[in-house]
Amino acid sequence: MRAKAKLYPKEAARLLREKPGVREAVTGATLHFDRNRLKAYAEVPIAEWRERAKAIKDHALSHLDQYLELAEKRLKENGVQVHYAEEPKDAHRLLREIVERRGVKRAVKAKSMLTEELGVNPLLASLGVEVYETDLGEYLIQLLGEPPSHIVGPAIHLSLKEIQTLFHERFGTPLDASPEALAQVARKVLREAFLTAELGISGANFLVAETGTLALMENEGNIRLSTSLPKVHVAFVGIEKLLPRFQDLALFLPLTARAATGQRLSTFVSLIQGPARKGEEGPEEVHVVLVDHGRTALLADPEAWETLRCLRCGACLNACPVYRQTGGHPYGYVYSGPIGAVLDPGLLSLEEAYPLPYASTLCGACLEACPVKIPIPKLLLTWRHRAVAEGLSPAWERAMLAAYRRVMESPALYRLFSKALRGLPLPQDLLPLLRAWTEGRGPLKPSPKPFHQLWREMEEGHGR
Amino acid sequence: MRVALFITCLADQFFAEAGVAAVRLLRALGVEVDFPEGQTCCGQPAFNAGYWEEARPLARRTLEVFREADYVVLPSGSCASMVKNHYPELLPGSQKALDLAERTYELSAFLVGVLGVEKLGEGLKGKRIAYHHGCHALRELGVREEPLLLLKGAGAELVPWEAAEECCGFGGLFSVKLPEVSLAMADRKVATLPQAEVLTSTDAGCLLHLAGRLAKKGVGLKVAPLATLLWEAYAG
Ligand code: SF4
């Protein structure tokens, strides 16, 4: 996906203006997920779970070389073909090779944010391969030609009405078809695709180094089909997805499910141990592509590496009041919401992602939700500090903050400013800020006298 | 016990009466109150926007101004959190910063936690109050129960509010850098507001933002800082 993160402020404003339905749909769905998460967290010793999960992730990340080596060894022992993709082009090369060698005409895909990052769909299209997203939400947005709006619920921004209209236009279903009827139609199309596709593509929630096991979580059953019916299965796995031991899944599977949707466990968990053996049904070839795409560099960043603990559960998006107003599209990159605001600068460069670290009020709801305790507010501050240091902030803002500092450094100037606020003309630098403020909130009305004056009057005994 | 008040710039300029209320209340409770005159702004707007070089001298000034106070009390959760949580980050290795952080309290947390007060009086009897949890008070300082306790103790009826713990969308510079999103967030707060007589919070920024939005939408709800209500609780 091409990044349009720079446009965030404009796009967010435009969306709020032009498509108020998105705000409504996203707020409703995220509040629902967030409440479910809170309930699910409350059933278990969540503080301890989060602490343990954080510790395991930190250990895996700080010994990543070692676990990558082990994972590769085990995967190969299981008959899996292992590849490394430093950049999207490496992944593309591999896919092109498979498509040509196996004569792939049709591919089915399990939902995967990483394949969005790598641009897998456009690549396959350019090779003449017909691609079917098989997650229902993902299928909807594929039909609409839109990117996912949420890590877990890609079509979270759509209303039932919009989906009904879409299906009416595509498949001739009635305009008031029930959600079940719509799912039925999609199922029919997708079933046909599962049975005829030569290639199945997935991501992975986890890759266990100890056993070379891919773990995939889902609720619809489409991932199981995508990874087991076609003769070739390719799984794209970010290198940060490694877990050291098989038993770690016992913590991470339920923790992720609770964080993401408030379920105790997802409806389906697939543990993939390699291609079909003799006499078994299943893919003949399984490929695991270990993808870097900026992750090694991020890991080496002493102030930002913790971002890589992310499980992509989406809990921080659900908890985020900023994300709730617009959904993910205005963020302009694969990862939106709080995690996007700190991950995108790491993956894309701060310059590309510049305004995203500002897409937060630092309210801290994301940190409270995150199952692996990623200190998102602190990371936002870090990226902001860097943005200022690198001169990315707009000139008006720099001038404002310089003036602010001058005023606040000197009590005398501050007193003067206080007077100005009550009648004297305000300095020019302040005006754009004031306009931005007053447009939605009316004029600022300072107290008749500032407190420091009232204090003096109190102390001098007259007045109050 | 000597308490130095840190009123901070927004309260100084926009909720001066709340500062007066805080002084009266603390004095009524037998606390010696001082207002060190060299104080200005805690530096939070700059720090949060990434302008740490701009925030640092303000933090240092604050450390100097409050050098001698036994306790520093702020009628603002986010400024209190700036001093308590972020000064030590902004001035790494500064013993003075750690020391000040120790002595600093948001007003209601000071009343309940240090003075051990839970009942101020009956002055809010029957008053229907909606309490907005400022995010930094709630999540950075862990001040959740103290304001509620004090309000309820004074006879107020705290009306349940679905979005009481959701961010109002102020966020300092956020409100002017991303004005549309900021307003949409305020609108969610306003849209879910229950029937109440007063809306209150410990943070001047949140109140300024919400009051402005309420007025713009023609919702006639009184907005008052927590300190003002606490004095009312005491004095009736
Ligand atoms: S940052 Fe935390 S809450 Fe957000 S998606 Fe990642 S793991 Fe989930």
PDB file of N, CA and C in Angstrom, chain A residues 71 74-81 207-216 227 233 246 249 270-277 280 283 286 288:
ATOM      1  N   ALA A  71      13.810 -21.299  14.289  1.00  0.00           N
ATOM      2  CA  ALA A  71      12.549 -21.441  13.556  1.00  0.00           C
ATOM      3  C   ALA A  71      12.818 -21.974  12.153  1.00  0.00           C
ATOM      4  N   ARG A  74      13.647 -25.710  12.302  1.00  0.00           N
ATOM      5  CA  ARG A  74      12.471 -26.548  12.578  1.00  0.00           C
ATOM      6  C   ARG A  74      11.503 -26.568  11.395  1.00  0.00           C
ATOM      7  N   LEU A  75      11.302 -25.391  10.811  1.00  0.00           N
ATOM      8  CA  LEU A  75      10.390 -25.326   9.663  1.00  0.00           C
ATOM      9  C   LEU A  75      10.890 -26.243   8.557  1.00  0.00           C
ATOM     10  N   LYS A  76      12.194 -26.191   8.310  1.00  0.00           N
ATOM     11  CA  LYS A  76      12.759 -27.029   7.242  1.00  0.00           C
ATOM     12  C   LYS A  76      12.619 -28.503   7.579  1.00  0.00           C
ATOM     13  N   GLU A  77      12.839 -28.835   8.842  1.00  0.00           N
ATOM     14  CA  GLU A  77      12.642 -30.223   9.265  1.00  0.00           C
ATOM     15  C   GLU A  77      11.205 -30.672   9.012  1.00  0.00           C
ATOM     16  N   ASN A  78      10.282 -29.706   9.127  1.00  0.00           N
ATOM     17  CA  ASN A  78       8.869 -30.030   8.879  1.00  0.00           C
ATOM     18  C   ASN A  78       8.518 -30.041   7.391  1.00  0.00           C
ATOM     19  N   GLY A  79       9.497 -29.782   6.541  1.00  0.00           N
ATOM     20  CA  GLY A  79       9.234 -29.792   5.111  1.00  0.00           C
ATOM     21  C   GLY A  79       8.760 -28.467   4.554  1.00  0.00           C
ATOM     22  N   VAL A  80       8.888 -27.413   5.361  1.00  0.00           N
ATOM     23  CA  VAL A  80       8.472 -26.089   4.894  1.00  0.00           C
ATOM     24  C   VAL A  80       9.639 -25.412   4.189  1.00  0.00           C
ATOM     25  N   GLN A  81       9.355 -24.705   3.126  1.00  0.00           N
ATOM     26  CA  GLN A  81      10.404 -23.941   2.449  1.00  0.00           C
ATOM     27  C   GLN A  81      10.458 -22.541   3.057  1.00  0.00           C
ATOM     28  N   LEU A 207       4.640 -17.479  15.150  1.00  0.00           N
ATOM     29  CA  LEU A 207       5.467 -18.556  14.633  1.00  0.00           C
ATOM     30  C   LEU A 207       6.304 -19.057  15.804  1.00  0.00           C
ATOM     31  N   VAL A 208       6.086 -20.327  16.158  1.00  0.00           N
ATOM     32  CA  VAL A 208       6.800 -20.885  17.306  1.00  0.00           C
ATOM     33  C   VAL A 208       8.148 -21.433  16.848  1.00  0.00           C
ATOM     34  N   ALA A 209       9.215 -20.897  17.423  1.00  0.00           N
ATOM     35  CA  ALA A 209      10.555 -21.294  16.999  1.00  0.00           C
ATOM     36  C   ALA A 209      10.853 -22.746  17.370  1.00  0.00           C
ATOM     37  N   GLU A 210      10.480 -23.108  18.565  1.00  0.00           N
ATOM     38  CA  GLU A 210      10.812 -24.432  19.096  1.00  0.00           C
ATOM     39  C   GLU A 210      10.330 -25.563  18.206  1.00  0.00           C
ATOM     40  N   THR A 211       9.137 -25.363  17.606  1.00  0.00           N
ATOM     41  CA  THR A 211       8.531 -26.454  16.846  1.00  0.00           C
ATOM     42  C   THR A 211       8.311 -26.115  15.372  1.00  0.00           C
ATOM     43  N   GLY A 212       8.592 -24.873  14.999  1.00  0.00           N
ATOM     44  CA  GLY A 212       8.323 -24.472  13.621  1.00  0.00           C
ATOM     45  C   GLY A 212       6.833 -24.491  13.308  1.00  0.00           C
ATOM     46  N   THR A 213       6.015 -24.058  14.263  1.00  0.00           N
ATOM     47  CA  THR A 213       4.555 -24.087  14.094  1.00  0.00           C
ATOM     48  C   THR A 213       4.018 -22.702  13.771  1.00  0.00           C
ATOM     49  N   LEU A 214       3.210 -22.632  12.738  1.00  0.00           N
ATOM     50  CA  LEU A 214       2.494 -21.393  12.431  1.00  0.00           C
ATOM     51  C   LEU A 214       1.163 -21.434  13.156  1.00  0.00           C
ATOM     52  N   ALA A 215       0.826 -20.350  13.872  1.00  0.00           N
ATOM     53  CA  ALA A 215      -0.469 -20.296  14.543  1.00  0.00           C
ATOM     54  C   ALA A 215      -1.309 -19.193  13.925  1.00  0.00           C
ATOM     55  N   LEU A 216      -2.545 -19.543  13.562  1.00  0.00           N
ATOM     56  CA  LEU A 216      -3.450 -18.588  12.924  1.00  0.00           C
ATOM     57  C   LEU A 216      -4.790 -18.596  13.642  1.00  0.00           C
ATOM     58  N   THR A 227      -5.615 -22.126   3.813  1.00  0.00           N
ATOM     59  CA  THR A 227      -4.295 -22.696   4.029  1.00  0.00           C
ATOM     60  C   THR A 227      -4.262 -24.208   3.834  1.00  0.00           C
ATOM     61  N   HIS A 233       0.681 -23.273  -0.265  1.00  0.00           N
ATOM     62  CA  HIS A 233       0.353 -22.284   0.781  1.00  0.00           C
ATOM     63  C   HIS A 233       1.591 -21.429   1.052  1.00  0.00           C
ATOM     64  N   PHE A 246       6.489 -23.628  22.294  1.00  0.00           N
ATOM     65  CA  PHE A 246       5.126 -24.029  21.947  1.00  0.00           C
ATOM     66  C   PHE A 246       4.160 -23.656  23.074  1.00  0.00           C
ATOM     67  N   LEU A 249       2.039 -20.416  23.388  1.00  0.00           N
ATOM     68  CA  LEU A 249       0.727 -20.244  22.743  1.00  0.00           C
ATOM     69  C   LEU A 249      -0.400 -20.307  23.764  1.00  0.00           C
ATOM     70  N   SER A 270      -5.643 -22.479  13.870  1.00  0.00           N
ATOM     71  CA  SER A 270      -4.947 -23.439  13.020  1.00  0.00           C
ATOM     72  C   SER A 270      -3.483 -23.477  13.410  1.00  0.00           C
ATOM     73  N   LEU A 271      -2.978 -24.656  13.668  1.00  0.00           N
ATOM     74  CA  LEU A 271      -1.552 -24.818  13.950  1.00  0.00           C
ATOM     75  C   LEU A 271      -0.962 -25.601  12.787  1.00  0.00           C
ATOM     76  N   ILE A 272      -0.137 -24.954  12.012  1.00  0.00           N
ATOM     77  CA  ILE A 272       0.343 -25.565  10.776  1.00  0.00           C
ATOM     78  C   ILE A 272       1.772 -26.047  10.950  1.00  0.00           C
ATOM     79  N   GLN A 273       1.943 -27.313  10.638  1.00  0.00           N
ATOM     80  CA  GLN A 273       3.238 -27.956  10.871  1.00  0.00           C
ATOM     81  C   GLN A 273       3.899 -28.397   9.568  1.00  0.00           C
ATOM     82  N   GLY A 274       3.543 -27.775   8.461  1.00  0.00           N
ATOM     83  CA  GLY A 274       4.194 -28.171   7.219  1.00  0.00           C
ATOM     84  C   GLY A 274       3.232 -28.773   6.223  1.00  0.00           C
ATOM     85  N   PRO A 275       3.736 -29.138   5.069  1.00  0.00           N
ATOM     86  CA  PRO A 275       2.873 -29.669   4.008  1.00  0.00           C
ATOM     87  C   PRO A 275       2.302 -31.046   4.367  1.00  0.00           C
ATOM     88  N   ALA A 276       1.318 -31.467   3.597  1.00  0.00           N
ATOM     89  CA  ALA A 276       0.706 -32.780   3.819  1.00  0.00           C
ATOM     90  C   ALA A 276       1.751 -33.876   3.655  1.00  0.00           C
ATOM     91  N   ARG A 277       1.692 -34.833   4.567  1.00  0.00           N
ATOM     92  CA  ARG A 277       2.569 -35.978   4.397  1.00  0.00           C
ATOM     93  C   ARG A 277       1.857 -37.035   3.570  1.00  0.00           C
ATOM     94  N   GLU A 280      -1.946 -37.908   3.389  1.00  0.00           N
ATOM     95  CA  GLU A 280      -2.751 -36.873   4.017  1.00  0.00           C
ATOM     96  C   GLU A 280      -3.300 -35.924   2.964  1.00  0.00           C
ATOM     97  N   PRO A 283      -1.883 -29.085   1.469  1.00  0.00           N
ATOM     98  CA  PRO A 283      -0.995 -28.511   0.468  1.00  0.00           C
ATOM     99  C   PRO A 283       0.263 -29.362   0.238  1.00  0.00           C
ATOM    100  N   VAL A 286       4.462 -25.830   1.313  1.00  0.00           N
ATOM    101  CA  VAL A 286       4.221 -24.740   2.246  1.00  0.00           C
ATOM    102  C   VAL A 286       5.460 -23.856   2.298  1.00  0.00           C
ATOM    103  N   VAL A 288       7.181 -20.418   4.067  1.00  0.00           N
ATOM    104  CA  VAL A 288       7.103 -19.364   5.074  1.00  0.00           C
ATOM    105  C   VAL A 288       8.077 -18.263   4.665  1.00  0.00           C
TER     106      VAL A 288
END
